[in-house]
Amino acid sequence: MAVTYEPIATSTITGSTVASVTFSSIPSTYTDLVVVIQAKGTFAQDGIDVTFIFNGDNSGGNYSVVYMNGNGTTTNSGRNSAGIGYFSFVPAGNNTAGVYSANVHHIMNYANTTTYKTTLGKISFPGNQAGANVGLWRSTAAIGSIQLQISNGSQGYYETGSTLTIYGIKAA
Amino acid sequence: MANTYTAIATVTVGSGGAASIDFSSIPATYTDLQLLISTREESTATAELFLKFNNTTSNLSTRWLRGNGASVSSGTTTNIQLLTSSNIGGANIFSNVSFYIPNYAGSNNKSAFSDVVVENNVTSSPDVFQNLAAHLWSNTAAINQITLFLASGDIAQYSTATLYGIKNS
């Protein structure tokens, strides 16, 4: 039987100064990608974004996201069209030690060269919020690399023990 | 290449229903676990489906976001609450649940995400919703057992649950 769901690459943070993880040379032979982020940041605040940067496109203006979340008391929905790929949200330095996110992001049809790329994110930030979002990268290029950066790259690092993994899913 | 996404075990509830669905002796050889569940409870109560790890209900918490077609709400519980369909909305309707646990055998506290949906084509009912939730088991032990159970009553016949192991290498 053909293997449908395959790990492409994984990164487990062992040091204390890693602010960004890049998965490059992503083969175009899959249909969809799944990015699993079990992570925590070191920056002294309550939660921090993980920025998605596709194919090194960090020029701004090509990303937007619509999100909804609940913090256990209130609900919230909004849109960020500032051009940054703030697609994920994880615990940070002011959150409970030893508690990491359980976020899963699906990127359907990532290798096509006709459409913009859409992500579907599920956010599990224990003790803070549960939510979902839809992200958009306005480029028709096939995704060949994904950089997962803590915030804007200057707000701390990934906590040791954080794990980021990309899987490929084949439709046939 | 080795198979990454492997079915570890599946349970289908037989005639008469079952008080619980249990997955025990879960091997520590995978990276993540995913549990896909289709359940129903044969009563007219809004059924609360719960999950526990390693046969304990201690140190569990949930933070949820829920929409029912009329309003949206958010809350917290001190357990892992998944919800399920019941007889309020009619016969033969089962919930769908996806429950994902990354790094289930690691040495950190265990975070998880669940996505629960029930639709019954009834315009006004407490038994229709989409629920997203962040769960936490504040325990550094490896997960080797997962149990599903209701607040009351039995899980209905034809309910199913399948546990998959996912390897990242």
GROMACS .gro file of C-alpha atoms in nm:
model
  341
    1MET     CA    1   0.000   0.000   0.000
    2ALA     CA    2   0.133   0.342  -0.087
    3VAL     CA    3   0.235   0.562   0.202
    4THR     CA    4   0.004   0.863   0.217
    5TYR     CA    5   0.107   1.060   0.523
    6GLU     CA    6   0.482   1.113   0.550
    7PRO     CA    7   0.709   1.322   0.772
    8ILE     CA    8   0.910   1.566   0.565
    9ALA     CA    9   1.116   1.728   0.838
   10THR     CA   10   1.113   1.793   1.210
   11SER     CA   11   1.301   2.026   1.441
   12THR     CA   12   1.327   1.989   1.818
   13ILE     CA   13   1.476   2.290   1.989
   14THR     CA   14   1.764   2.196   2.217
   15GLY     CA   15   1.939   2.529   2.261
   16SER     CA   16   1.819   2.858   2.400
   17THR     CA   17   1.883   3.100   2.116
   18VAL     CA   18   1.674   2.965   1.827
   19ALA     CA   19   1.426   3.225   1.706
   20SER     CA   20   1.347   3.072   1.370
   21VAL     CA   21   1.324   2.731   1.207
   22THR     CA   22   1.328   2.693   0.830
   23PHE     CA   23   1.215   2.388   0.640
   24SER     CA   24   1.362   2.417   0.294
   25SER     CA   25   1.364   2.204  -0.020
   26ILE     CA   26   1.008   2.089   0.042
   27PRO     CA   27   0.934   1.847  -0.242
   28SER     CA   28   0.638   1.925  -0.464
   29THR     CA   29   0.532   1.562  -0.479
   30TYR     CA   30   0.265   1.582  -0.209
   31THR     CA   31  -0.085   1.724  -0.233
   32ASP     CA   32  -0.117   1.894   0.105
   33LEU     CA   33   0.108   1.981   0.397
   34VAL     CA   34   0.044   1.959   0.771
   35VAL     CA   35   0.251   2.169   1.011
   36VAL     CA   36   0.240   2.066   1.377
   37ILE     CA   37   0.366   2.325   1.624
   38GLN     CA   38   0.418   2.216   1.983
   39ALA     CA   39   0.606   2.521   2.102
   40LYS     CA   40   0.661   2.792   2.359
   41GLY     CA   41   0.849   3.121   2.337
   42THR     CA   42   1.086   3.269   2.589
   43PHE     CA   43   0.984   3.634   2.556
   44ALA     CA   44   0.835   3.777   2.875
   45GLN     CA   45   0.475   3.819   2.769
   46ASP     CA   46   0.147   3.627   2.766
   47GLY     CA   47   0.154   3.436   2.438
   48ILE     CA   48   0.346   3.510   2.123
   49ASP     CA   49   0.288   3.475   1.750
   50VAL     CA   50   0.467   3.227   1.530
   51THR     CA   51   0.507   3.386   1.188
   52PHE     CA   52   0.484   3.179   0.872
   53ILE     CA   53   0.720   3.294   0.594
   54PHE     CA   54   0.685   3.109   0.265
   55ASN     CA   55   0.972   3.093   0.015
   56GLY     CA   56   1.156   3.365   0.205
   57ASP     CA   57   0.884   3.617   0.127
   58ASN     CA   58   0.924   3.852   0.421
   59SER     CA   59   0.874   4.172   0.233
   60GLY     CA   60   0.535   4.232   0.389
   61GLY     CA   61   0.203   4.289   0.223
   62ASN     CA   62   0.142   3.937   0.095
   63TYR     CA   63  -0.012   3.781   0.405
   64SER     CA   64  -0.345   3.813   0.584
   65VAL     CA   65  -0.536   3.611   0.840
   66VAL     CA   66  -0.890   3.587   0.974
   67TYR     CA   67  -0.919   3.435   1.319
   68MET     CA   68  -1.159   3.349   1.597
   69ASN     CA   69  -1.082   3.242   1.950
   70GLY     CA   70  -1.222   3.204   2.297
   71ASN     CA   71  -1.030   3.258   2.619
   72GLY     CA   72  -1.273   3.084   2.849
   73THR     CA   73  -1.472   3.397   2.919
   74THR     CA   74  -1.508   3.600   2.603
   75THR     CA   75  -1.501   3.529   2.232
   76ASN     CA   76  -1.311   3.723   1.973
   77SER     CA   77  -1.280   3.740   1.600
   78GLY     CA   78  -1.068   3.963   1.387
   79ARG     CA   79  -0.855   4.006   1.081
   80ASN     CA   80  -0.492   4.097   1.041
   81SER     CA   81  -0.405   4.232   0.700
   82ALA     CA   82  -0.080   4.399   0.795
   83GLY     CA   83   0.102   4.172   0.559
   84ILE     CA   84   0.266   3.947   0.819
   85GLY     CA   85   0.193   3.574   0.837
   86TYR     CA   86   0.083   3.564   1.202
   87PHE     CA   87  -0.079   3.224   1.158
   88SER     CA   88   0.004   3.060   1.488
   89PHE     CA   89  -0.001   3.161   1.855
   90VAL     CA   90   0.184   2.982   2.136
   91PRO     CA   91   0.260   3.023   2.508
   92ALA     CA   92   0.545   3.258   2.597
   93GLY     CA   93   0.766   3.352   2.891
   94ASN     CA   94   0.489   3.471   3.122
   95ASN     CA   95   0.282   3.153   3.077
   96THR     CA   96   0.298   2.837   3.287
   97ALA     CA   97   0.629   2.654   3.263
   98GLY     CA   98   0.618   2.325   3.080
   99VAL     CA   99   0.300   2.406   2.887
  100TYR     CA  100   0.337   2.413   2.511
  101SER     CA  101   0.092   2.466   2.227
  102ALA     CA  102  -0.078   2.188   2.032
  103ASN     CA  103  -0.135   2.375   1.705
  104VAL     CA  104  -0.202   2.210   1.369
  105HIS     CA  105  -0.197   2.395   1.036
  106HIS     CA  106  -0.313   2.248   0.708
  107ILE     CA  107  -0.188   2.388   0.378
  108MET     CA  108  -0.393   2.246   0.097
  109ASN     CA  109  -0.266   2.221  -0.260
  110TYR     CA  110   0.062   2.387  -0.161
  111ALA     CA  111   0.249   2.303  -0.481
  112ASN     CA  112   0.008   2.435  -0.738
  113THR     CA  113   0.116   2.738  -0.941
  114THR     CA  114  -0.229   2.873  -1.016
  115THR     CA  115  -0.383   2.978  -0.686
  116TYR     CA  116  -0.290   3.174  -0.378
  117LYS     CA  117  -0.202   2.953  -0.081
  118THR     CA  118  -0.453   2.907   0.202
  119THR     CA  119  -0.381   2.768   0.546
  120LEU     CA  120  -0.629   2.636   0.801
  121GLY     CA  121  -0.500   2.667   1.154
  122LYS     CA  122  -0.624   2.515   1.479
  123ILE     CA  123  -0.488   2.682   1.788
  124SER     CA  124  -0.459   2.509   2.124
  125PHE     CA  125  -0.300   2.736   2.385
  126PRO     CA  126  -0.385   2.563   2.714
  127GLY     CA  127  -0.474   2.805   2.987
  128ASN     CA  128  -0.520   3.090   2.743
  129GLN     CA  129  -0.735   3.018   2.437
  130ALA     CA  130  -0.872   2.783   2.177
  131GLY     CA  131  -0.930   2.903   1.825
  132ALA     CA  132  -0.902   2.864   1.453
  133ASN     CA  133  -0.787   3.080   1.166
  134VAL     CA  134  -0.759   3.100   0.793
  135GLY     CA  135  -0.436   3.239   0.655
  136LEU     CA  136  -0.360   3.354   0.304
  137TRP     CA  137  -0.032   3.398   0.121
  138ARG     CA  138  -0.102   3.596  -0.192
  139SER     CA  139   0.136   3.418  -0.424
  140THR     CA  140   0.080   3.159  -0.692
  141ALA     CA  141   0.427   3.012  -0.642
  142ALA     CA  142   0.458   2.656  -0.518
  143ILE     CA  143   0.569   2.649  -0.156
  144GLY     CA  144   0.926   2.524  -0.143
  145SER     CA  145   1.023   2.647   0.200
  146ILE     CA  146   0.849   2.739   0.524
  147GLN     CA  147   1.016   2.951   0.790
  148LEU     CA  148   0.850   2.948   1.133
  149GLN     CA  149   0.970   3.251   1.324
  150ILE     CA  150   0.896   3.359   1.678
  151SER     CA  151   0.708   3.687   1.636
  152ASN     CA  152   0.914   3.933   1.429
  153GLY     CA  153   1.242   3.764   1.503
  154SER     CA  154   1.347   4.002   1.779
  155GLN     CA  155   1.120   3.893   2.063
  156GLY     CA  156   1.298   3.606   2.229
  157TYR     CA  157   1.340   3.251   2.114
  158TYR     CA  158   1.177   2.911   2.108
  159GLU     CA  159   1.177   2.739   2.447
  160THR     CA  160   1.393   2.428   2.467
  161GLY     CA  161   1.180   2.124   2.394
  162SER     CA  162   0.965   2.298   2.134
  163THR     CA  163   0.899   2.073   1.834
  164LEU     CA  164   0.799   2.178   1.483
  165THR     CA  165   0.717   1.916   1.220
  166ILE     CA  166   0.600   1.918   0.861
  167TYR     CA  167   0.414   1.622   0.710
  168GLY     CA  168   0.321   1.567   0.348
  169ILE     CA  169  -0.009   1.411   0.244
  170LYS     CA  170  -0.059   1.248  -0.093
  171ALA     CA  171  -0.400   1.232  -0.256
  172ALA     CA  172  -0.301   0.930  -0.463
  173MET     CA  173   0.954   0.423   0.382
  174ALA     CA  174   0.799   0.333   0.715
  175ASN     CA  175   0.434   0.404   0.760
  176THR     CA  176   0.389   0.734   0.940
  177TYR     CA  177   0.018   0.732   1.020
  178THR     CA  178  -0.077   0.399   1.175
  179ALA     CA  179  -0.402   0.276   1.320
  180ILE     CA  180  -0.321   0.150   1.670
  181ALA     CA  181  -0.668   0.029   1.766
  182THR     CA  182  -1.033   0.080   1.687
  183VAL     CA  183  -1.345   0.023   1.895
  184THR     CA  184  -1.701  -0.013   1.766
  185VAL     CA  185  -1.968  -0.021   2.034
  186GLY     CA  186  -2.194  -0.324   2.012
  187SER     CA  187  -2.551  -0.396   2.102
  188GLY     CA  188  -2.660  -0.254   2.435
  189GLY     CA  189  -2.406   0.025   2.436
  190ALA     CA  190  -2.095   0.062   2.647
  191ALA     CA  191  -2.011   0.252   2.962
  192SER     CA  192  -1.676   0.358   2.817
  193ILE     CA  193  -1.432   0.318   2.531
  194ASP     CA  194  -1.080   0.238   2.642
  195PHE     CA  195  -0.743   0.232   2.470
  196SER     CA  196  -0.479   0.081   2.694
  197SER     CA  197  -0.115  -0.023   2.658
  198ILE     CA  198  -0.054   0.256   2.408
  199PRO     CA  199   0.305   0.212   2.287
  200ALA     CA  200   0.546   0.501   2.333
  201THR     CA  201   0.696   0.452   1.987
  202TYR     CA  202   0.501   0.724   1.805
  203THR     CA  203   0.543   1.102   1.816
  204ASP     CA  204   0.180   1.219   1.822
  205LEU     CA  205  -0.159   1.058   1.869
  206GLN     CA  206  -0.484   1.133   1.690
  207LEU     CA  207  -0.819   1.002   1.805
  208LEU     CA  208  -1.114   1.014   1.564
  209ILE     CA  209  -1.448   0.958   1.733
  210SER     CA  210  -1.809   0.918   1.624
  211THR     CA  211  -2.042   0.886   1.922
  212ARG     CA  212  -2.397   0.919   2.042
  213GLU     CA  213  -2.574   0.890   2.376
  214GLU     CA  214  -2.928   0.755   2.376
  215SER     CA  215  -3.095   0.995   2.612
  216THR     CA  216  -3.252   1.337   2.590
  217ALA     CA  217  -2.982   1.503   2.791
  218THR     CA  218  -2.720   1.722   2.631
  219ALA     CA  219  -2.454   1.459   2.638
  220GLU     CA  220  -2.114   1.538   2.779
  221LEU     CA  221  -1.843   1.305   2.653
  222PHE     CA  222  -1.529   1.310   2.864
  223LEU     CA  223  -1.176   1.186   2.813
  224LYS     CA  224  -0.913   1.093   3.067
  225PHE     CA  225  -0.550   0.987   3.045
  226ASN     CA  226  -0.389   0.697   3.232
  227ASN     CA  227  -0.711   0.636   3.423
  228THR     CA  228  -0.697   0.964   3.613
  229THR     CA  229  -0.923   1.268   3.608
  230SER     CA  230  -0.678   1.481   3.805
  231ASN     CA  231  -0.496   1.786   3.669
  232LEU     CA  232  -0.712   1.820   3.357
  233SER     CA  233  -0.839   2.144   3.207
  234THR     CA  234  -1.021   2.265   2.897
  235ARG     CA  235  -1.073   2.606   2.742
  236TRP     CA  236  -1.339   2.601   2.473
  237LEU     CA  237  -1.496   2.809   2.197
  238ARG     CA  238  -1.846   2.709   2.083
  239GLY     CA  239  -2.101   2.814   1.825
  240ASN     CA  240  -2.453   2.669   1.801
  241GLY     CA  241  -2.597   2.851   1.505
  242ALA     CA  242  -2.742   3.128   1.719
  243SER     CA  243  -2.464   3.245   1.945
  244VAL     CA  244  -2.102   3.195   2.028
  245SER     CA  245  -1.958   3.136   2.372
  246SER     CA  246  -1.641   3.044   2.553
  247GLY     CA  247  -1.575   2.874   2.883
  248THR     CA  248  -1.349   2.654   3.089
  249THR     CA  249  -1.376   2.319   3.265
  250THR     CA  250  -1.154   2.121   3.499
  251ASN     CA  251  -1.179   1.810   3.288
  252ILE     CA  252  -1.142   1.714   2.920
  253GLN     CA  253  -1.489   1.765   2.783
  254LEU     CA  254  -1.561   1.672   2.421
  255LEU     CA  255  -1.944   1.662   2.399
  256THR     CA  256  -2.148   1.428   2.182
  257SER     CA  257  -2.488   1.405   2.023
  258SER     CA  258  -2.792   1.272   2.208
  259ASN     CA  259  -3.155   1.193   2.135
  260ILE     CA  260  -3.254   1.558   2.161
  261GLY     CA  261  -3.192   1.612   1.793
  262GLY     CA  262  -3.337   1.283   1.675
  263ALA     CA  263  -3.231   0.933   1.596
  264ASN     CA  264  -2.921   0.814   1.409
  265ILE     CA  265  -2.721   1.134   1.456
  266PHE     CA  266  -2.364   1.095   1.576
  267SER     CA  267  -2.105   1.355   1.666
  268ASN     CA  268  -1.766   1.385   1.497
  269VAL     CA  269  -1.461   1.447   1.708
  270SER     CA  270  -1.097   1.493   1.617
  271PHE     CA  271  -0.857   1.492   1.913
  272TYR     CA  272  -0.484   1.553   1.854
  273ILE     CA  273  -0.205   1.508   2.111
  274PRO     CA  274   0.146   1.608   1.999
  275ASN     CA  275   0.442   1.455   2.182
  276TYR     CA  276   0.220   1.234   2.399
  277ALA     CA  277   0.516   1.036   2.536
  278GLY     CA  278   0.742   1.332   2.605
  279SER     CA  279   0.844   1.475   2.940
  280ASN     CA  280   0.641   1.796   2.928
  281ASN     CA  281   0.283   1.856   3.032
  282LYS     CA  282   0.041   1.720   2.772
  283SER     CA  283  -0.139   1.971   2.550
  284ALA     CA  284  -0.411   1.867   2.307
  285PHE     CA  285  -0.662   2.013   2.061
  286SER     CA  286  -1.014   1.895   1.988
  287ASP     CA  287  -1.265   1.980   1.719
  288VAL     CA  288  -1.623   1.858   1.780
  289VAL     CA  289  -1.922   1.899   1.550
  290VAL     CA  290  -2.287   1.796   1.573
  291GLU     CA  291  -2.551   1.893   1.319
  292ASN     CA  292  -2.907   1.753   1.327
  293ASN     CA  293  -3.111   1.969   1.090
  294VAL     CA  294  -3.325   2.093   1.378
  295THR     CA  295  -3.361   2.465   1.391
  296SER     CA  296  -3.364   2.509   1.765
  297SER     CA  297  -3.186   2.262   1.980
  298PRO     CA  298  -2.915   2.257   2.242
  299ASP     CA  299  -2.775   1.956   2.063
  300VAL     CA  300  -2.612   2.130   1.765
  301PHE     CA  301  -2.275   2.296   1.779
  302GLN     CA  302  -1.917   2.328   1.667
  303ASN     CA  303  -1.670   2.324   1.953
  304LEU     CA  304  -1.298   2.400   1.944
  305ALA     CA  305  -1.099   2.338   2.258
  306ALA     CA  306  -0.751   2.354   2.406
  307HIS     CA  307  -0.688   2.083   2.663
  308LEU     CA  308  -0.414   2.028   2.918
  309TRP     CA  309  -0.311   1.738   3.135
  310SER     CA  310  -0.065   1.885   3.383
  311ASN     CA  311   0.136   1.569   3.410
  312THR     CA  312   0.477   1.482   3.265
  313ALA     CA  313   0.409   1.108   3.240
  314ALA     CA  314   0.382   0.944   2.901
  315ILE     CA  315   0.023   0.877   2.797
  316ASN     CA  316  -0.036   0.503   2.785
  317GLN     CA  317  -0.413   0.488   2.828
  318ILE     CA  318  -0.703   0.694   2.693
  319THR     CA  319  -1.061   0.642   2.812
  320LEU     CA  320  -1.383   0.797   2.680
  321PHE     CA  321  -1.690   0.805   2.904
  322LEU     CA  322  -2.017   0.994   2.950
  323ALA     CA  323  -2.141   1.198   3.242
  324SER     CA  324  -2.429   0.952   3.263
  325GLY     CA  325  -2.569   0.669   3.057
  326ASP     CA  326  -2.397   0.455   2.797
  327ILE     CA  327  -2.225   0.530   2.470
  328ALA     CA  328  -2.465   0.409   2.200
  329GLN     CA  329  -2.428   0.111   1.970
  330TYR     CA  330  -2.245   0.187   1.642
  331SER     CA  331  -2.032   0.456   1.807
  332THR     CA  332  -1.670   0.422   1.695
  333ALA     CA  333  -1.331   0.548   1.803
  334THR     CA  334  -0.999   0.490   1.632
  335LEU     CA  335  -0.660   0.575   1.775
  336TYR     CA  336  -0.380   0.657   1.529
  337GLY     CA  337  -0.010   0.692   1.598
  338ILE     CA  338   0.190   0.945   1.395
  339LYS     CA  339   0.569   0.930   1.362
  340ASN     CA  340   0.771   1.237   1.270
  341SER     CA  341   1.063   1.033   1.137
   0.00000   0.00000   0.00000
